Structure formats: structure tokens, C-alpha cells
XYZ file of C-alpha atoms in Angstrom:
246
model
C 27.097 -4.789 20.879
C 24.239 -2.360 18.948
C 25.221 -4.634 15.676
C 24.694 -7.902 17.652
C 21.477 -7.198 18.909
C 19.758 -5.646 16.020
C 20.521 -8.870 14.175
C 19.268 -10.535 17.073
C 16.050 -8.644 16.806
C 15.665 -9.280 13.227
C 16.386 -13.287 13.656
C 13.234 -12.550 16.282
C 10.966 -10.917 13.584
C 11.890 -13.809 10.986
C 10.895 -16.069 13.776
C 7.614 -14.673 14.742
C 4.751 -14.515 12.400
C 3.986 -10.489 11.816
C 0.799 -9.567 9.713
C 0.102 -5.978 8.428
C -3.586 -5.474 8.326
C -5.178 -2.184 7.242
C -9.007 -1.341 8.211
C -10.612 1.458 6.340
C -12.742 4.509 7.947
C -16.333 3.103 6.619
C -15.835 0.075 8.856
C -14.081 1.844 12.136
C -17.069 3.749 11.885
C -19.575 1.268 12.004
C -19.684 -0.044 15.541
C -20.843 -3.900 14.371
C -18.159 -3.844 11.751
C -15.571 -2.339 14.411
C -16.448 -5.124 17.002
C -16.022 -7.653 14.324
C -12.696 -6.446 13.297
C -11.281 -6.554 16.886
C -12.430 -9.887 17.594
C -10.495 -10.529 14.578
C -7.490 -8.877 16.150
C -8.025 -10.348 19.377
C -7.645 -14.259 17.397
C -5.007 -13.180 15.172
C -3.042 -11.780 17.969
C -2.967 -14.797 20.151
C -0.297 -16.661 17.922
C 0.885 -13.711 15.350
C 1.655 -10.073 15.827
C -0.115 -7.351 14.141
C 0.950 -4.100 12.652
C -2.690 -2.516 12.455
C -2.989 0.254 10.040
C -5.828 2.827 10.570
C -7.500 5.081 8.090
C -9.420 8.277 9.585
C -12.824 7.165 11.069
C -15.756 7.579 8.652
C -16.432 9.239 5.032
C -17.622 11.872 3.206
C -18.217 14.653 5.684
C -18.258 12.396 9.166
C -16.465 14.669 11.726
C -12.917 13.261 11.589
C -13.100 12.121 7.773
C -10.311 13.681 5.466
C -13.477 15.405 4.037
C -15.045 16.587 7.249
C -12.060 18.171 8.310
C -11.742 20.051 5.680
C -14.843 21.075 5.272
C -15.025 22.280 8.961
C -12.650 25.118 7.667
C -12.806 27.894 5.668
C -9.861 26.929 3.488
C -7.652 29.528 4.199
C -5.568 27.329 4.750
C -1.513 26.512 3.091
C -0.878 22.866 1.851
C 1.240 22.366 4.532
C -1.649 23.410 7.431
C -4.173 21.611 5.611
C -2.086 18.313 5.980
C -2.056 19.015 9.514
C -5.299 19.113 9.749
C -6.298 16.184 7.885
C -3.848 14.523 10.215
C -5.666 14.996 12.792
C -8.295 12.185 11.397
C -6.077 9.591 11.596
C -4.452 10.399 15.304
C -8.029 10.327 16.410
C -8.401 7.052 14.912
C -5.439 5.282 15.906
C -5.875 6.273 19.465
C -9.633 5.441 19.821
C -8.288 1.887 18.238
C -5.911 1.748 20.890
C -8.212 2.686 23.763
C -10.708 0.043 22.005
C -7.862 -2.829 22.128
C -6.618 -2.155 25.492
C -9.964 -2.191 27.153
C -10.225 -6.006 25.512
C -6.676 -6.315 27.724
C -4.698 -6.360 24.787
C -0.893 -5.347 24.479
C -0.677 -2.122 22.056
C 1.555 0.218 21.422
C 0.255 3.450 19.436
C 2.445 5.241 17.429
C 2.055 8.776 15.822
C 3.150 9.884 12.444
C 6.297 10.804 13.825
C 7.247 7.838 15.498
C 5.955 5.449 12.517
C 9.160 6.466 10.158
C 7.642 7.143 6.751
C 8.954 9.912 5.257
C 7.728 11.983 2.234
C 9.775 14.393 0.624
C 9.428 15.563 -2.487
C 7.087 12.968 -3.694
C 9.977 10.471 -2.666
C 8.891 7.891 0.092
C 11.594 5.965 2.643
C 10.283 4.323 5.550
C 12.704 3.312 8.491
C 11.671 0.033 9.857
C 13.798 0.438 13.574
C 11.128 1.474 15.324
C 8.393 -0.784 14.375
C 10.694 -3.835 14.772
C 11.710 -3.398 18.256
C 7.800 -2.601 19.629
C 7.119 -5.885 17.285
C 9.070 -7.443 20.137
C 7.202 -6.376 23.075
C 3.649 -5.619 22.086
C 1.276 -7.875 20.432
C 0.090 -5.194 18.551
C 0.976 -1.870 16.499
C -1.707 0.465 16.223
C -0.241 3.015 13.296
C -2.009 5.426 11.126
C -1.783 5.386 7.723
C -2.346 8.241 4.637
C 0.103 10.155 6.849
C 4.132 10.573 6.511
C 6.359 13.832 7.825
C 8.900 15.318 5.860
C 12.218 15.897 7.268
C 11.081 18.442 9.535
C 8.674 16.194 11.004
C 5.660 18.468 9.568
C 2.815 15.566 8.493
C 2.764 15.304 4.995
C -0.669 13.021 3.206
C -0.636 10.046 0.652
C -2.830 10.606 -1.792
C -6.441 9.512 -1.521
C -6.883 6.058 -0.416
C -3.344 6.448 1.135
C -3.446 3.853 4.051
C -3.692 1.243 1.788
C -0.010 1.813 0.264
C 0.655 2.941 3.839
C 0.182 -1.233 4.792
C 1.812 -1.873 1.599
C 5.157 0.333 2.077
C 5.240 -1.147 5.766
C 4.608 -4.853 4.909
C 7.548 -4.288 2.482
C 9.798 -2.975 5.053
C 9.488 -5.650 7.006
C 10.157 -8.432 4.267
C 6.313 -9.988 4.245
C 5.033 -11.558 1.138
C 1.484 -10.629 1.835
C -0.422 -8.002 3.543
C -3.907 -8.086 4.397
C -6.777 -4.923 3.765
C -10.198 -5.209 5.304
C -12.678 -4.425 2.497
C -16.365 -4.378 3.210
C -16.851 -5.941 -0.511
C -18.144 -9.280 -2.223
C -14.799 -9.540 -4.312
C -14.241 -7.497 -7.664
C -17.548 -7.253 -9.536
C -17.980 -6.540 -12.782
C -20.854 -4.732 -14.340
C -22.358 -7.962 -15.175
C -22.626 -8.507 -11.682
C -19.840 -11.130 -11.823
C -18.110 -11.660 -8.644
C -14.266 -12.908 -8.813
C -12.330 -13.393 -5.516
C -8.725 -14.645 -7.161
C -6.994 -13.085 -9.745
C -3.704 -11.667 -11.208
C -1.998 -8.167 -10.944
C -1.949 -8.186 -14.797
C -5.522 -9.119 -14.911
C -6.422 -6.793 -11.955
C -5.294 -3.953 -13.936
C -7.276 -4.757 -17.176
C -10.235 -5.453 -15.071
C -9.979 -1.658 -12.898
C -9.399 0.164 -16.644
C -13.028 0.482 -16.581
C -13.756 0.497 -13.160
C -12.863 2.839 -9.703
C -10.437 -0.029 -8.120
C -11.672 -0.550 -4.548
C -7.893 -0.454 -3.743
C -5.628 2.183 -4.012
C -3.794 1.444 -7.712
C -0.449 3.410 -6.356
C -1.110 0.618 -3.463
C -1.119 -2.382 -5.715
C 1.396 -1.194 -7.990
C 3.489 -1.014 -5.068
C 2.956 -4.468 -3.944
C 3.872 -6.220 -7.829
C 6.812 -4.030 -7.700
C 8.221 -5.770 -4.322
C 6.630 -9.043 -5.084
C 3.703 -8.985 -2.562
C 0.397 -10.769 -2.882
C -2.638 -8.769 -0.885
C -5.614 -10.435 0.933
C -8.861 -8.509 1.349
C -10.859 -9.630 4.041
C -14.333 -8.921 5.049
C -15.234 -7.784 8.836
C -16.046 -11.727 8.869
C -12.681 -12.569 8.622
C -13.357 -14.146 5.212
C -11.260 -13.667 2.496
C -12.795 -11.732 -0.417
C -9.981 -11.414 -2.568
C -6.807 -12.193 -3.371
C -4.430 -10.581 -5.992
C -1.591 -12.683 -6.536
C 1.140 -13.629 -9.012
């Protein structure tokens, strides 16, 4: 009977149309940008459902930045206690999301880094799926955090810098997508000529980032031209900005 309606559930996820969006901290801080992503949300989720993936709210040392939080201690602190405390930056932000959704009277369902099923142990990463798929059936939208696993002792354990970006990336992928979206408060990729370009290649992405900070997480699109994913930025207009594709 459990085999018979899992596959049922994943006919249902085949069936619907599921997006995995990630929005950054800059924006969720900004309250014009915020609004503008939720009334993105709030179209998208009328037809498709939505995995949303949260960074921590704001940057450099904002109160519940990666950054912040650490520098609200006096870094006495193990590796292990220090991921739990920049965990804390994303809970915050995945819960103020929700709040923010649900006042708009929109079905969400929250999860925490335990309940979101990526695990990180020893620089390995497996992410179980289960979960996710069953709320995709009953919620039009899952508010997760991203940048944060557990190990197998369910202590929180942190993606490197820019870590909610593969976050959306490893999740997308679990759930058999061809694309995943990032909200990227950016023109496109500019180059120091000022050039703007809003299509181009993984191969040519890479050339073009040699000489440049990538306003993506590289580990993020590596990830994605590994499992044969193209990835859509989007501006808090809803517009696309960029797209790196095959």
C-alpha cells in the first residue's frame, strides 16, 4: 500500500508544475523589493507550486546576517556552535517569510533545517526528497531555508558562502526540474566594459567569472551543468535577467 501511494504521489508531482525559487538576504531585507517578490509568489502560486528558498535577511553586519551573527559574539565559539548560530539567520528568515505569505492568505508550510532533508557529512551532501514531495501536495507553497543542512545527528551544519543558491540547486535536482529560478537584484552579467549579457552558456559563464566575483555561487552552477539544469535569474520585477543554459 506505502509503494502504491508514493508512486501515486510522484505521478502527482510530474503532473503539477513545481518551481524552486531562491531570494537572497539583500532583497528580503528591503521592504519594496520583499513586497515585489511576494506578489510574485502570490501569481506564480495560483497555477504552479513553489519551493521558496530563503537566505538569512540582510548583509554585512544587519542583525540576522551570517555576518551579524557572528559578529554579535565573541568567537569563543567551536565550528559546530558557530553553525548554530549562523542558523539562526535563516530560521528567522524563513519564518518571517511565512508569517509574510500567510497574512496575504496564502497556503505555506515552513520547514526547519531538520525537516528539509539535506544532509552534510563530511563534505558529502544527500538530500531526501519525501518530505518536500508530500507538503508539495497540500500546500501551495514551501517556505525552506537554505545555506543550512544537519549532519546525522541533526546538529545544523552551513554551505559555504553563498550557500542557498546550491541549496535551490540540490533541491530542484531532487525533484527532477530542468530549471530553477534565483532572484538577483542585477542587470545581467556585466563586464568591465559595462557590457550587459542576459543569455549565455555554462562554458562561457565560466570563462566570463575567471575574472570576475560570479554573482552566483560557482559550487551552485557547477552543480546545475552536472545534473543538466538551466537557471533563471530574475529581478524583484519578475523579469528575467539571465539565463545560463546549455
Amino acid at each position: 500500500m506505502l509503494n502504491i501511494k508514493y508512486r501515486f504521489l510522484l505521478l502527482y508531482i510530474k503532473l503539477v508544475v513545481v518551481k524552486v525559487i531562491k531570494v537572497g538576504g539583500a532583497i528580503l531585507k528591503n521592504e519594496g523589493k520583499r513586497d515585489n517578490v511576494y506578489h510574485y509568489i502570490f501569481g506564480k502560486c495560483q497555477k504552479d507550486k513553489i519551493v521558496l528558498v530563503c537566505s538569512a535577511i540582510g548583509r554585512n553586519l544587519d542583525p540576522y546576517s551570517t555576518d551579524g551573527l557572528l559578529n554579535s559574539v565573541n568567537h569563543n565559539l567551536t565550528l559546530q556552535e558557530e553553525d548554530r548560530l549562523k542558523a539562526i539567520g535563516e530560521t528567522y528568515s524563513v519564518l518571517k517569510v511565512t508569517s509574510d505569505l500567510r497574512n496575504l492568505k496564502i497556503h505555506v508550510k515552513s520547514f526547519s533545517y531538520i525537516e528539509l532533508g539535506l544532509i552534510i557529512q563530511d563534505n558529502k551532501k544527500w538530500f531526501n526528497s519525501k518530505k518536500i514531495k508530500k507538503y508539495l501536495k497540500i500546500e501551495d507553497i514551501l517556505v525552506v531555508p537554505g545555506f543550512i543542512g544537519r549532519d546525522k545527528n541533526k546538529e545544523p551544519v552551513n554551505l559555504k558562502r553563498e550557500g542557498s543558491d546550491l541549496s535551490a540547486a540540490i533541491i530542484a535536482s531532487s525533484l527532477n526540474l530542468k530549471v530553477f529560478y534565483l532572484f538577483k537584484d542585477m542587470p545581467g552579467l556585466c563586464d568591465k566594459e559595462g557590457n550587459i549579457y542576459n543569455e549565455i552558456s555554462f562554458d562561457d559563464f565560466f570563462k566570463f567569472t575567471k575574472d570576475f566575483s560570479s554573482p552566483i555561487s560557482t559550487e551552485c552552477v557547477l552543480f546545475a551543468q552536472k545534473h543538466k539544469m538551466n537557471i533563471i535569474c530574475i529581478n524583484t520585477d519578475g523579469q528575467k535577467v539571465l539565463t545560463i543554459s546549455f
